[in-house]
Amino acid sequence: MKAARAVLLALLLGWVLPALVLPALALVAVPQLTGRVVDQTFTLSSGDIASLTQSLADLERRKGSQIAILIVPTTDGEAMEQFSLRVAEAWRIGRKKIDDGALLVVAKNDRHLRIEVGYGLEGALTDVTTKRIIDEVITPKFKNGDFAGGISAGIGKMIALINGEKLPAPEPAHWDTAFEEINPFWLFILPFLLGGPLRATLGRLVGSIVTGGALAALMWFTVGNFTIALVVGVVAFVISMVVDLLPLSSGSGSSSSGSSSSGSGWSSGSSSSDSGSFSGGGGSFGGGGASGSW
């Protein structure tokens, strides 16, 4: 009798456990949040992504709300509602305790999409409203193969509705505003003018230290931000230290080339940091929104 029970239990476990465990193991992994627009299908052009990213960044600066876009090939049989909620919970789009995030997910090969809405935006992006955006704005363009146009139009409608919602004002971008007050003259020209006499009088190391300290003090009194002042001081010190090693004997052409290179590096860093620094603000989702297909 005991042997029969053991066999029966083994059979039941053999049937039940795979049914419970295998679906969980087969779930599509949540993609990494690498920017405001994550396209794993290469459907959108770089220009499309840049335009959408700019619109979404402008929304966050203006209202504080975050919207992210995800395009995947397939959810591999998982319900769109479950997949998008898993992504929303992992990415945590929107501000913490305000929960003003939204997520547009497109499973291209499955021909399914969903707008997932955080708690704080459920008054503006209601289930009915998001359903209408999907059915009347996005999917008609998808049916014609215009994925960029459908996503752009849908995001535009979402942004317009969020603009009309009363939300807590976004935190000021302290670092951005502080750096805007830094005149490039202080970083790249003044170390040459001030550092030369000081290095000649005090030696290269001590002269460079005094140069960096003087510019840091100037920045501290001008901007009032110790961290920014410290950064400027360190940069000025480094420039003052290496200026004697630069091939200045080649004349103004070399100097012009160096200046151009510095400007290019600054621009590139600013551009890459905008996408690289984006992350969810800690928002929560409860399943609000709507799904559709085309």
PDB file of C-alpha atoms in Angstrom:
ATOM      1  CA  MET A   1       0.000   0.000   0.000  1.00  0.00           C
ATOM      2  CA  LYS A   2       2.796   2.396   0.925  1.00  0.00           C
ATOM      3  CA  ALA A   3       4.570   1.572  -2.308  1.00  0.00           C
ATOM      4  CA  ALA A   4       1.431   2.360  -4.302  1.00  0.00           C
ATOM      5  CA  ARG A   5       1.057   5.719  -2.525  1.00  0.00           C
ATOM      6  CA  ALA A   6       4.684   6.553  -3.229  1.00  0.00           C
ATOM      7  CA  VAL A   7       4.246   5.777  -6.912  1.00  0.00           C
ATOM      8  CA  LEU A   8       1.052   7.857  -7.072  1.00  0.00           C
ATOM      9  CA  LEU A   9       2.758  10.807  -5.334  1.00  0.00           C
ATOM     10  CA  ALA A  10       5.701  10.620  -7.726  1.00  0.00           C
ATOM     11  CA  LEU A  11       3.355  10.666 -10.715  1.00  0.00           C
ATOM     12  CA  LEU A  12       1.463  13.675  -9.352  1.00  0.00           C
ATOM     13  CA  LEU A  13       4.678  15.574  -8.707  1.00  0.00           C
ATOM     14  CA  GLY A  14       5.883  14.706 -12.185  1.00  0.00           C
ATOM     15  CA  TRP A  15       2.776  16.279 -13.678  1.00  0.00           C
ATOM     16  CA  VAL A  16       2.241  19.248 -11.337  1.00  0.00           C
ATOM     17  CA  LEU A  17       5.774  20.559 -10.839  1.00  0.00           C
ATOM     18  CA  PRO A  18       6.593  20.994 -14.538  1.00  0.00           C
ATOM     19  CA  ALA A  19       3.295  22.818 -14.999  1.00  0.00           C
ATOM     20  CA  LEU A  20       4.228  25.235 -12.219  1.00  0.00           C
ATOM     21  CA  VAL A  21       7.952  25.610 -12.718  1.00  0.00           C
ATOM     22  CA  LEU A  22       8.504  25.506 -16.459  1.00  0.00           C
ATOM     23  CA  PRO A  23       6.312  28.541 -17.335  1.00  0.00           C
ATOM     24  CA  ALA A  24       8.205  30.630 -14.789  1.00  0.00           C
ATOM     25  CA  LEU A  25      11.542  29.498 -16.232  1.00  0.00           C
ATOM     26  CA  ALA A  26      10.382  30.255 -19.768  1.00  0.00           C
ATOM     27  CA  LEU A  27       9.493  33.904 -19.108  1.00  0.00           C
ATOM     28  CA  VAL A  28      11.226  36.383 -21.393  1.00  0.00           C
ATOM     29  CA  ALA A  29      13.861  38.290 -19.441  1.00  0.00           C
ATOM     30  CA  VAL A  30      13.098  41.938 -18.726  1.00  0.00           C
ATOM     31  CA  PRO A  31      15.383  44.026 -20.971  1.00  0.00           C
ATOM     32  CA  GLN A  32      17.867  46.364 -19.359  1.00  0.00           C
ATOM     33  CA  LEU A  33      16.794  49.991 -19.111  1.00  0.00           C
ATOM     34  CA  THR A  34      19.421  51.696 -21.279  1.00  0.00           C
ATOM     35  CA  GLY A  35      17.485  54.833 -22.196  1.00  0.00           C
ATOM     36  CA  ARG A  36      14.041  56.333 -22.562  1.00  0.00           C
ATOM     37  CA  VAL A  37      13.570  54.297 -25.749  1.00  0.00           C
ATOM     38  CA  VAL A  38      14.666  50.646 -25.824  1.00  0.00           C
ATOM     39  CA  ASP A  39      14.178  49.048 -29.244  1.00  0.00           C
ATOM     40  CA  GLN A  40      15.323  45.442 -29.448  1.00  0.00           C
ATOM     41  CA  THR A  41      13.895  45.017 -32.942  1.00  0.00           C
ATOM     42  CA  PHE A  42      15.778  47.866 -34.663  1.00  0.00           C
ATOM     43  CA  THR A  43      12.437  49.138 -35.932  1.00  0.00           C
ATOM     44  CA  LEU A  44      13.130  52.780 -35.142  1.00  0.00           C
ATOM     45  CA  SER A  45      15.868  54.774 -36.805  1.00  0.00           C
ATOM     46  CA  SER A  46      18.437  56.667 -34.781  1.00  0.00           C
ATOM     47  CA  GLY A  47      16.612  59.862 -35.726  1.00  0.00           C
ATOM     48  CA  ASP A  48      13.302  58.460 -34.475  1.00  0.00           C
ATOM     49  CA  ILE A  49      14.879  57.458 -31.176  1.00  0.00           C
ATOM     50  CA  ALA A  50      16.565  60.840 -30.770  1.00  0.00           C
ATOM     51  CA  SER A  51      13.318  62.700 -31.435  1.00  0.00           C
ATOM     52  CA  LEU A  52      11.306  60.558 -29.006  1.00  0.00           C
ATOM     53  CA  THR A  53      14.043  60.784 -26.386  1.00  0.00           C
ATOM     54  CA  GLN A  54      14.044  64.573 -26.632  1.00  0.00           C
ATOM     55  CA  SER A  55      10.263  64.764 -26.230  1.00  0.00           C
ATOM     56  CA  LEU A  56      10.319  62.463 -23.209  1.00  0.00           C
ATOM     57  CA  ALA A  57      13.239  64.326 -21.632  1.00  0.00           C
ATOM     58  CA  ASP A  58      11.407  67.628 -22.115  1.00  0.00           C
ATOM     59  CA  LEU A  59       8.348  66.161 -20.395  1.00  0.00           C
ATOM     60  CA  GLU A  60      10.415  65.068 -17.399  1.00  0.00           C
ATOM     61  CA  ARG A  61      12.098  68.462 -17.078  1.00  0.00           C
ATOM     62  CA  ARG A  62       8.765  70.257 -17.330  1.00  0.00           C
ATOM     63  CA  LYS A  63       6.441  68.007 -15.316  1.00  0.00           C
ATOM     64  CA  GLY A  64       8.692  65.485 -13.558  1.00  0.00           C
ATOM     65  CA  SER A  65       6.826  62.544 -15.111  1.00  0.00           C
ATOM     66  CA  GLN A  66       8.668  59.786 -16.922  1.00  0.00           C
ATOM     67  CA  ILE A  67       7.564  57.804 -19.964  1.00  0.00           C
ATOM     68  CA  ALA A  68       9.600  54.934 -21.398  1.00  0.00           C
ATOM     69  CA  ILE A  69       9.168  52.967 -24.615  1.00  0.00           C
ATOM     70  CA  LEU A  70      10.058  49.317 -25.102  1.00  0.00           C
ATOM     71  CA  ILE A  71       9.863  47.371 -28.366  1.00  0.00           C
ATOM     72  CA  VAL A  72      10.559  43.636 -28.182  1.00  0.00           C
ATOM     73  CA  PRO A  73      10.179  40.930 -30.832  1.00  0.00           C
ATOM     74  CA  THR A  74       7.850  38.765 -28.722  1.00  0.00           C
ATOM     75  CA  THR A  75       6.708  37.991 -25.195  1.00  0.00           C
ATOM     76  CA  ASP A  76       6.960  34.303 -26.106  1.00  0.00           C
ATOM     77  CA  GLY A  77       3.392  33.459 -25.184  1.00  0.00           C
ATOM     78  CA  GLU A  78       3.263  35.452 -21.963  1.00  0.00           C
ATOM     79  CA  ALA A  79       0.208  37.688 -21.628  1.00  0.00           C
ATOM     80  CA  MET A  80       1.011  41.276 -22.603  1.00  0.00           C
ATOM     81  CA  GLU A  81      -0.460  42.544 -19.337  1.00  0.00           C
ATOM     82  CA  GLN A  82       1.833  40.334 -17.266  1.00  0.00           C
ATOM     83  CA  PHE A  83       4.945  41.081 -19.304  1.00  0.00           C
ATOM     84  CA  SER A  84       4.475  44.857 -19.304  1.00  0.00           C
ATOM     85  CA  LEU A  85       3.795  44.872 -15.569  1.00  0.00           C
ATOM     86  CA  ARG A  86       7.004  42.890 -14.967  1.00  0.00           C
ATOM     87  CA  VAL A  87       8.905  45.476 -17.004  1.00  0.00           C
ATOM     88  CA  ALA A  88       7.229  48.355 -15.169  1.00  0.00           C
ATOM     89  CA  GLU A  89       8.045  46.860 -11.776  1.00  0.00           C
ATOM     90  CA  ALA A  90      11.676  46.304 -12.810  1.00  0.00           C
ATOM     91  CA  TRP A  91      12.235  49.711 -14.433  1.00  0.00           C
ATOM     92  CA  ARG A  92      10.212  51.694 -11.820  1.00  0.00           C
ATOM     93  CA  ILE A  93       9.480  54.552 -14.198  1.00  0.00           C
ATOM     94  CA  GLY A  94       8.146  57.684 -12.500  1.00  0.00           C
ATOM     95  CA  ARG A  95       8.998  59.503  -9.297  1.00  0.00           C
ATOM     96  CA  LYS A  96       9.000  57.680  -5.987  1.00  0.00           C
ATOM     97  CA  LYS A  97       5.788  58.222  -3.973  1.00  0.00           C
ATOM     98  CA  ILE A  98       4.330  60.236  -6.883  1.00  0.00           C
ATOM     99  CA  ASP A  99       4.258  57.239  -9.228  1.00  0.00           C
ATOM    100  CA  ASP A 100       3.876  59.413 -12.319  1.00  0.00           C
ATOM    101  CA  GLY A 101       5.358  56.991 -14.798  1.00  0.00           C
ATOM    102  CA  ALA A 102       3.993  55.339 -17.921  1.00  0.00           C
ATOM    103  CA  LEU A 103       5.321  52.650 -20.205  1.00  0.00           C
ATOM    104  CA  LEU A 104       4.510  51.884 -23.834  1.00  0.00           C
ATOM    105  CA  VAL A 105       5.379  48.286 -24.696  1.00  0.00           C
ATOM    106  CA  VAL A 106       5.191  46.863 -28.234  1.00  0.00           C
ATOM    107  CA  ALA A 107       5.670  43.164 -29.018  1.00  0.00           C
ATOM    108  CA  LYS A 108       6.182  43.544 -32.760  1.00  0.00           C
ATOM    109  CA  ASN A 109       6.036  39.935 -33.941  1.00  0.00           C
ATOM    110  CA  ASP A 110       3.048  39.193 -31.688  1.00  0.00           C
ATOM    111  CA  ARG A 111       1.262  42.310 -32.975  1.00  0.00           C
ATOM    112  CA  HIS A 112       0.366  43.282 -29.408  1.00  0.00           C
ATOM    113  CA  LEU A 113       0.986  46.464 -27.457  1.00  0.00           C
ATOM    114  CA  ARG A 114       0.137  47.945 -24.092  1.00  0.00           C
ATOM    115  CA  ILE A 115       0.265  51.232 -22.225  1.00  0.00           C
ATOM    116  CA  GLU A 116       1.103  50.606 -18.569  1.00  0.00           C
ATOM    117  CA  VAL A 117       0.235  53.474 -16.233  1.00  0.00           C
ATOM    118  CA  GLY A 118       1.593  54.298 -12.769  1.00  0.00           C
ATOM    119  CA  TYR A 119      -0.721  55.062  -9.878  1.00  0.00           C
ATOM    120  CA  GLY A 120      -0.060  58.805 -10.054  1.00  0.00           C
ATOM    121  CA  LEU A 121      -1.131  59.139 -13.707  1.00  0.00           C
ATOM    122  CA  GLU A 122      -4.280  57.038 -13.584  1.00  0.00           C
ATOM    123  CA  GLY A 123      -6.365  60.231 -13.420  1.00  0.00           C
ATOM    124  CA  ALA A 124      -4.914  61.532 -16.699  1.00  0.00           C
ATOM    125  CA  LEU A 125      -4.246  58.237 -18.485  1.00  0.00           C
ATOM    126  CA  THR A 126      -7.355  56.302 -17.566  1.00  0.00           C
ATOM    127  CA  ASP A 127      -8.055  52.813 -18.863  1.00  0.00           C
ATOM    128  CA  VAL A 128     -10.594  54.250 -21.311  1.00  0.00           C
ATOM    129  CA  THR A 129      -8.267  57.010 -22.499  1.00  0.00           C
ATOM    130  CA  THR A 130      -5.284  54.724 -23.033  1.00  0.00           C
ATOM    131  CA  LYS A 131      -7.512  52.266 -24.903  1.00  0.00           C
ATOM    132  CA  ARG A 132      -8.602  55.040 -27.233  1.00  0.00           C
ATOM    133  CA  ILE A 133      -5.010  56.127 -27.803  1.00  0.00           C
ATOM    134  CA  ILE A 134      -4.127  52.575 -28.779  1.00  0.00           C
ATOM    135  CA  ASP A 135      -7.162  51.939 -30.995  1.00  0.00           C
ATOM    136  CA  GLU A 136      -7.546  55.359 -32.604  1.00  0.00           C
ATOM    137  CA  VAL A 137      -4.004  56.747 -32.744  1.00  0.00           C
ATOM    138  CA  ILE A 138      -1.379  54.028 -32.623  1.00  0.00           C
ATOM    139  CA  THR A 139      -2.739  50.866 -34.248  1.00  0.00           C
ATOM    140  CA  PRO A 140      -4.084  52.527 -37.445  1.00  0.00           C
ATOM    141  CA  LYS A 141      -0.523  53.592 -38.250  1.00  0.00           C
ATOM    142  CA  PHE A 142       0.877  50.215 -37.198  1.00  0.00           C
ATOM    143  CA  LYS A 143      -1.468  48.503 -39.651  1.00  0.00           C
ATOM    144  CA  ASN A 144       0.106  50.583 -42.420  1.00  0.00           C
ATOM    145  CA  GLY A 145       3.595  49.667 -41.285  1.00  0.00           C
ATOM    146  CA  ASP A 146       4.290  53.115 -39.826  1.00  0.00           C
ATOM    147  CA  PHE A 147       5.634  52.096 -36.437  1.00  0.00           C
ATOM    148  CA  ALA A 148       7.607  55.285 -35.832  1.00  0.00           C
ATOM    149  CA  GLY A 149       4.587  57.412 -36.688  1.00  0.00           C
ATOM    150  CA  GLY A 150       2.261  55.367 -34.486  1.00  0.00           C
ATOM    151  CA  ILE A 151       4.563  55.483 -31.487  1.00  0.00           C
ATOM    152  CA  SER A 152       5.273  59.190 -31.935  1.00  0.00           C
ATOM    153  CA  ALA A 153       1.579  60.049 -32.254  1.00  0.00           C
ATOM    154  CA  GLY A 154       0.643  57.909 -29.254  1.00  0.00           C
ATOM    155  CA  ILE A 155       3.371  59.398 -27.101  1.00  0.00           C
ATOM    156  CA  GLY A 156       2.271  62.866 -28.188  1.00  0.00           C
ATOM    157  CA  LYS A 157      -1.268  62.183 -26.951  1.00  0.00           C
ATOM    158  CA  MET A 158       0.032  60.799 -23.657  1.00  0.00           C
ATOM    159  CA  ILE A 159       2.256  63.841 -23.111  1.00  0.00           C
ATOM    160  CA  ALA A 160      -0.632  66.211 -23.875  1.00  0.00           C
ATOM    161  CA  LEU A 161      -2.798  64.517 -21.248  1.00  0.00           C
ATOM    162  CA  ILE A 162      -0.015  64.524 -18.652  1.00  0.00           C
ATOM    163  CA  ASN A 163       0.581  68.222 -19.316  1.00  0.00           C
ATOM    164  CA  GLY A 164      -2.979  68.875 -18.170  1.00  0.00           C
ATOM    165  CA  GLU A 165      -2.564  66.899 -14.951  1.00  0.00           C
ATOM    166  CA  LYS A 166      -1.723  68.723 -11.722  1.00  0.00           C
ATOM    167  CA  LEU A 167       1.453  67.111 -10.390  1.00  0.00           C
ATOM    168  CA  PRO A 168       4.152  68.121  -7.904  1.00  0.00           C
ATOM    169  CA  ALA A 169       6.780  70.306  -9.553  1.00  0.00           C
ATOM    170  CA  PRO A 170       9.993  68.540 -10.568  1.00  0.00           C
ATOM    171  CA  GLU A 171      13.109  69.048  -8.508  1.00  0.00           C
ATOM    172  CA  PRO A 172      15.417  71.689 -10.008  1.00  0.00           C
ATOM    173  CA  ALA A 173      18.419  70.289 -11.833  1.00  0.00           C
ATOM    174  CA  HIS A 174      21.032  71.700  -9.479  1.00  0.00           C
ATOM    175  CA  TRP A 175      24.017  70.317 -11.344  1.00  0.00           C
ATOM    176  CA  ASP A 176      22.754  71.396 -14.762  1.00  0.00           C
ATOM    177  CA  THR A 177      22.082  74.977 -13.679  1.00  0.00           C
ATOM    178  CA  ALA A 178      25.370  75.177 -11.828  1.00  0.00           C
ATOM    179  CA  PHE A 179      27.404  74.023 -14.819  1.00  0.00           C
ATOM    180  CA  GLU A 180      25.579  76.502 -17.048  1.00  0.00           C
ATOM    181  CA  GLU A 181      27.114  79.263 -14.939  1.00  0.00           C
ATOM    182  CA  ILE A 182      30.662  78.034 -15.572  1.00  0.00           C
ATOM    183  CA  ASN A 183      32.347  80.151 -18.207  1.00  0.00           C
ATOM    184  CA  PRO A 184      34.685  77.979 -20.342  1.00  0.00           C
ATOM    185  CA  PHE A 185      37.179  80.847 -19.990  1.00  0.00           C
ATOM    186  CA  TRP A 186      37.735  79.798 -16.360  1.00  0.00           C
ATOM    187  CA  LEU A 187      38.482  76.203 -17.282  1.00  0.00           C
ATOM    188  CA  PHE A 188      40.577  76.472 -20.411  1.00  0.00           C
ATOM    189  CA  ILE A 189      42.034  79.983 -20.723  1.00  0.00           C
ATOM    190  CA  LEU A 190      42.537  81.291 -17.201  1.00  0.00           C
ATOM    191  CA  PRO A 191      44.778  78.353 -16.159  1.00  0.00           C
ATOM    192  CA  PHE A 192      47.138  79.356 -18.986  1.00  0.00           C
ATOM    193  CA  LEU A 193      47.142  83.056 -18.072  1.00  0.00           C
ATOM    194  CA  LEU A 194      47.303  82.632 -14.307  1.00  0.00           C
ATOM    195  CA  GLY A 195      49.289  79.416 -14.186  1.00  0.00           C
ATOM    196  CA  GLY A 196      52.237  80.612 -16.291  1.00  0.00           C
ATOM    197  CA  PRO A 197      53.559  83.285 -13.869  1.00  0.00           C
ATOM    198  CA  LEU A 198      52.797  81.118 -10.828  1.00  0.00           C
ATOM    199  CA  ARG A 199      54.645  78.109 -12.254  1.00  0.00           C
ATOM    200  CA  ALA A 200      57.570  80.305 -13.176  1.00  0.00           C
ATOM    201  CA  THR A 201      57.730  81.711  -9.645  1.00  0.00           C
ATOM    202  CA  LEU A 202      56.752  78.721  -7.488  1.00  0.00           C
ATOM    203  CA  GLY A 203      57.623  75.756  -9.670  1.00  0.00           C
ATOM    204  CA  ARG A 204      55.291  73.592 -11.751  1.00  0.00           C
ATOM    205  CA  LEU A 205      53.738  71.535  -8.918  1.00  0.00           C
ATOM    206  CA  VAL A 206      53.215  74.307  -6.388  1.00  0.00           C
ATOM    207  CA  GLY A 207      52.231  76.801  -9.076  1.00  0.00           C
ATOM    208  CA  SER A 208      49.629  74.383 -10.451  1.00  0.00           C
ATOM    209  CA  ILE A 209      48.232  73.756  -6.965  1.00  0.00           C
ATOM    210  CA  VAL A 210      47.905  77.489  -6.337  1.00  0.00           C
ATOM    211  CA  THR A 211      46.260  77.947  -9.750  1.00  0.00           C
ATOM    212  CA  GLY A 212      43.704  75.215  -9.054  1.00  0.00           C
ATOM    213  CA  GLY A 213      43.030  76.582  -5.572  1.00  0.00           C
ATOM    214  CA  ALA A 214      42.551  80.120  -6.826  1.00  0.00           C
ATOM    215  CA  LEU A 215      40.073  79.071  -9.519  1.00  0.00           C
ATOM    216  CA  ALA A 216      38.231  76.823  -7.049  1.00  0.00           C
ATOM    217  CA  ALA A 217      37.886  79.758  -4.661  1.00  0.00           C
ATOM    218  CA  LEU A 218      36.663  81.984  -7.486  1.00  0.00           C
ATOM    219  CA  MET A 219      34.056  79.385  -8.475  1.00  0.00           C
ATOM    220  CA  TRP A 220      32.965  78.942  -4.844  1.00  0.00           C
ATOM    221  CA  PHE A 221      32.269  82.671  -4.450  1.00  0.00           C
ATOM    222  CA  THR A 222      30.599  82.897  -7.872  1.00  0.00           C
ATOM    223  CA  VAL A 223      28.372  79.806  -7.919  1.00  0.00           C
ATOM    224  CA  GLY A 224      28.234  78.882  -4.234  1.00  0.00           C
ATOM    225  CA  ASN A 225      28.524  75.163  -4.911  1.00  0.00           C
ATOM    226  CA  PHE A 226      31.469  73.468  -3.200  1.00  0.00           C
ATOM    227  CA  THR A 227      31.365  70.343  -5.400  1.00  0.00           C
ATOM    228  CA  ILE A 228      31.415  72.358  -8.610  1.00  0.00           C
ATOM    229  CA  ALA A 229      34.209  74.522  -7.233  1.00  0.00           C
ATOM    230  CA  LEU A 230      36.218  71.406  -6.403  1.00  0.00           C
ATOM    231  CA  VAL A 231      35.753  70.005  -9.909  1.00  0.00           C
ATOM    232  CA  VAL A 232      36.884  73.290 -11.488  1.00  0.00           C
ATOM    233  CA  GLY A 233      39.895  73.433  -9.194  1.00  0.00           C
ATOM    234  CA  VAL A 234      41.007  69.909 -10.081  1.00  0.00           C
ATOM    235  CA  VAL A 235      40.561  70.549 -13.818  1.00  0.00           C
ATOM    236  CA  ALA A 236      42.533  73.783 -13.573  1.00  0.00           C
ATOM    237  CA  PHE A 237      45.308  72.004 -11.648  1.00  0.00           C
ATOM    238  CA  VAL A 238      45.578  69.255 -14.289  1.00  0.00           C
ATOM    239  CA  ILE A 239      45.612  71.756 -17.166  1.00  0.00           C
ATOM    240  CA  SER A 240      48.257  73.831 -15.439  1.00  0.00           C
ATOM    241  CA  MET A 241      50.386  70.755 -14.786  1.00  0.00           C
ATOM    242  CA  VAL A 242      50.352  69.459 -18.360  1.00  0.00           C
ATOM    243  CA  VAL A 243      50.405  72.736 -20.272  1.00  0.00           C
ATOM    244  CA  ASP A 244      54.214  72.742 -20.395  1.00  0.00           C
ATOM    245  CA  LEU A 245      54.140  69.306 -21.988  1.00  0.00           C
ATOM    246  CA  LEU A 246      51.882  70.355 -24.884  1.00  0.00           C
ATOM    247  CA  PRO A 247      53.496  70.864 -28.323  1.00  0.00           C
ATOM    248  CA  LEU A 248      52.850  74.616 -28.359  1.00  0.00           C
ATOM    249  CA  SER A 249      55.881  75.250 -30.542  1.00  0.00           C
ATOM    250  CA  SER A 250      53.845  74.307 -33.638  1.00  0.00           C
ATOM    251  CA  GLY A 251      51.990  77.599 -33.360  1.00  0.00           C
ATOM    252  CA  SER A 252      48.390  78.633 -33.474  1.00  0.00           C
ATOM    253  CA  GLY A 253      47.339  75.674 -35.619  1.00  0.00           C
ATOM    254  CA  SER A 254      48.183  73.241 -32.826  1.00  0.00           C
ATOM    255  CA  SER A 255      46.442  75.440 -30.270  1.00  0.00           C
ATOM    256  CA  SER A 256      43.350  75.642 -32.471  1.00  0.00           C
ATOM    257  CA  SER A 257      43.311  71.871 -32.904  1.00  0.00           C
ATOM    258  CA  GLY A 258      43.573  71.341 -29.166  1.00  0.00           C
ATOM    259  CA  SER A 259      40.723  73.766 -28.521  1.00  0.00           C
ATOM    260  CA  SER A 260      38.548  72.038 -31.108  1.00  0.00           C
ATOM    261  CA  SER A 261      39.266  68.653 -29.576  1.00  0.00           C
ATOM    262  CA  SER A 262      38.309  69.883 -26.119  1.00  0.00           C
ATOM    263  CA  GLY A 263      35.037  71.303 -27.402  1.00  0.00           C
ATOM    264  CA  SER A 264      34.215  68.088 -29.238  1.00  0.00           C
ATOM    265  CA  GLY A 265      34.875  65.957 -26.177  1.00  0.00           C
ATOM    266  CA  TRP A 266      32.614  68.124 -24.010  1.00  0.00           C
ATOM    267  CA  SER A 267      29.754  67.917 -26.513  1.00  0.00           C
ATOM    268  CA  SER A 268      30.093  64.150 -26.895  1.00  0.00           C
ATOM    269  CA  GLY A 269      30.102  63.617 -23.145  1.00  0.00           C
ATOM    270  CA  SER A 270      26.987  65.737 -22.697  1.00  0.00           C
ATOM    271  CA  SER A 271      25.154  63.845 -25.425  1.00  0.00           C
ATOM    272  CA  SER A 272      26.034  60.387 -24.135  1.00  0.00           C
ATOM    273  CA  SER A 273      25.341  61.249 -20.514  1.00  0.00           C
ATOM    274  CA  ASP A 274      21.745  62.219 -21.309  1.00  0.00           C
ATOM    275  CA  SER A 275      20.813  58.662 -22.314  1.00  0.00           C
ATOM    276  CA  GLY A 276      23.270  56.889 -20.068  1.00  0.00           C
ATOM    277  CA  SER A 277      22.103  58.667 -16.913  1.00  0.00           C
ATOM    278  CA  PHE A 278      18.402  57.906 -17.389  1.00  0.00           C
ATOM    279  CA  SER A 279      16.857  55.586 -14.850  1.00  0.00           C
ATOM    280  CA  GLY A 280      13.501  54.994 -13.240  1.00  0.00           C
ATOM    281  CA  GLY A 281      12.725  57.254 -10.320  1.00  0.00           C
ATOM    282  CA  GLY A 282      11.131  54.575  -8.138  1.00  0.00           C
ATOM    283  CA  GLY A 283       7.526  54.777  -9.325  1.00  0.00           C
ATOM    284  CA  SER A 284       4.965  52.047  -8.649  1.00  0.00           C
ATOM    285  CA  PHE A 285       2.422  50.426 -10.952  1.00  0.00           C
ATOM    286  CA  GLY A 286      -0.786  48.597 -10.209  1.00  0.00           C
ATOM    287  CA  GLY A 287      -1.866  47.303 -13.602  1.00  0.00           C
ATOM    288  CA  GLY A 288      -3.662  50.405 -14.870  1.00  0.00           C
ATOM    289  CA  GLY A 289      -3.698  51.059 -18.590  1.00  0.00           C
ATOM    290  CA  ALA A 290      -4.895  49.217 -21.672  1.00  0.00           C
ATOM    291  CA  SER A 291      -3.804  46.670 -24.263  1.00  0.00           C
ATOM    292  CA  GLY A 292      -4.443  46.287 -27.956  1.00  0.00           C
ATOM    293  CA  SER A 293      -3.392  44.561 -31.160  1.00  0.00           C
ATOM    294  CA  TRP A 294      -3.229  45.276 -34.863  1.00  0.00           C
TER     295      TRP A 294
END
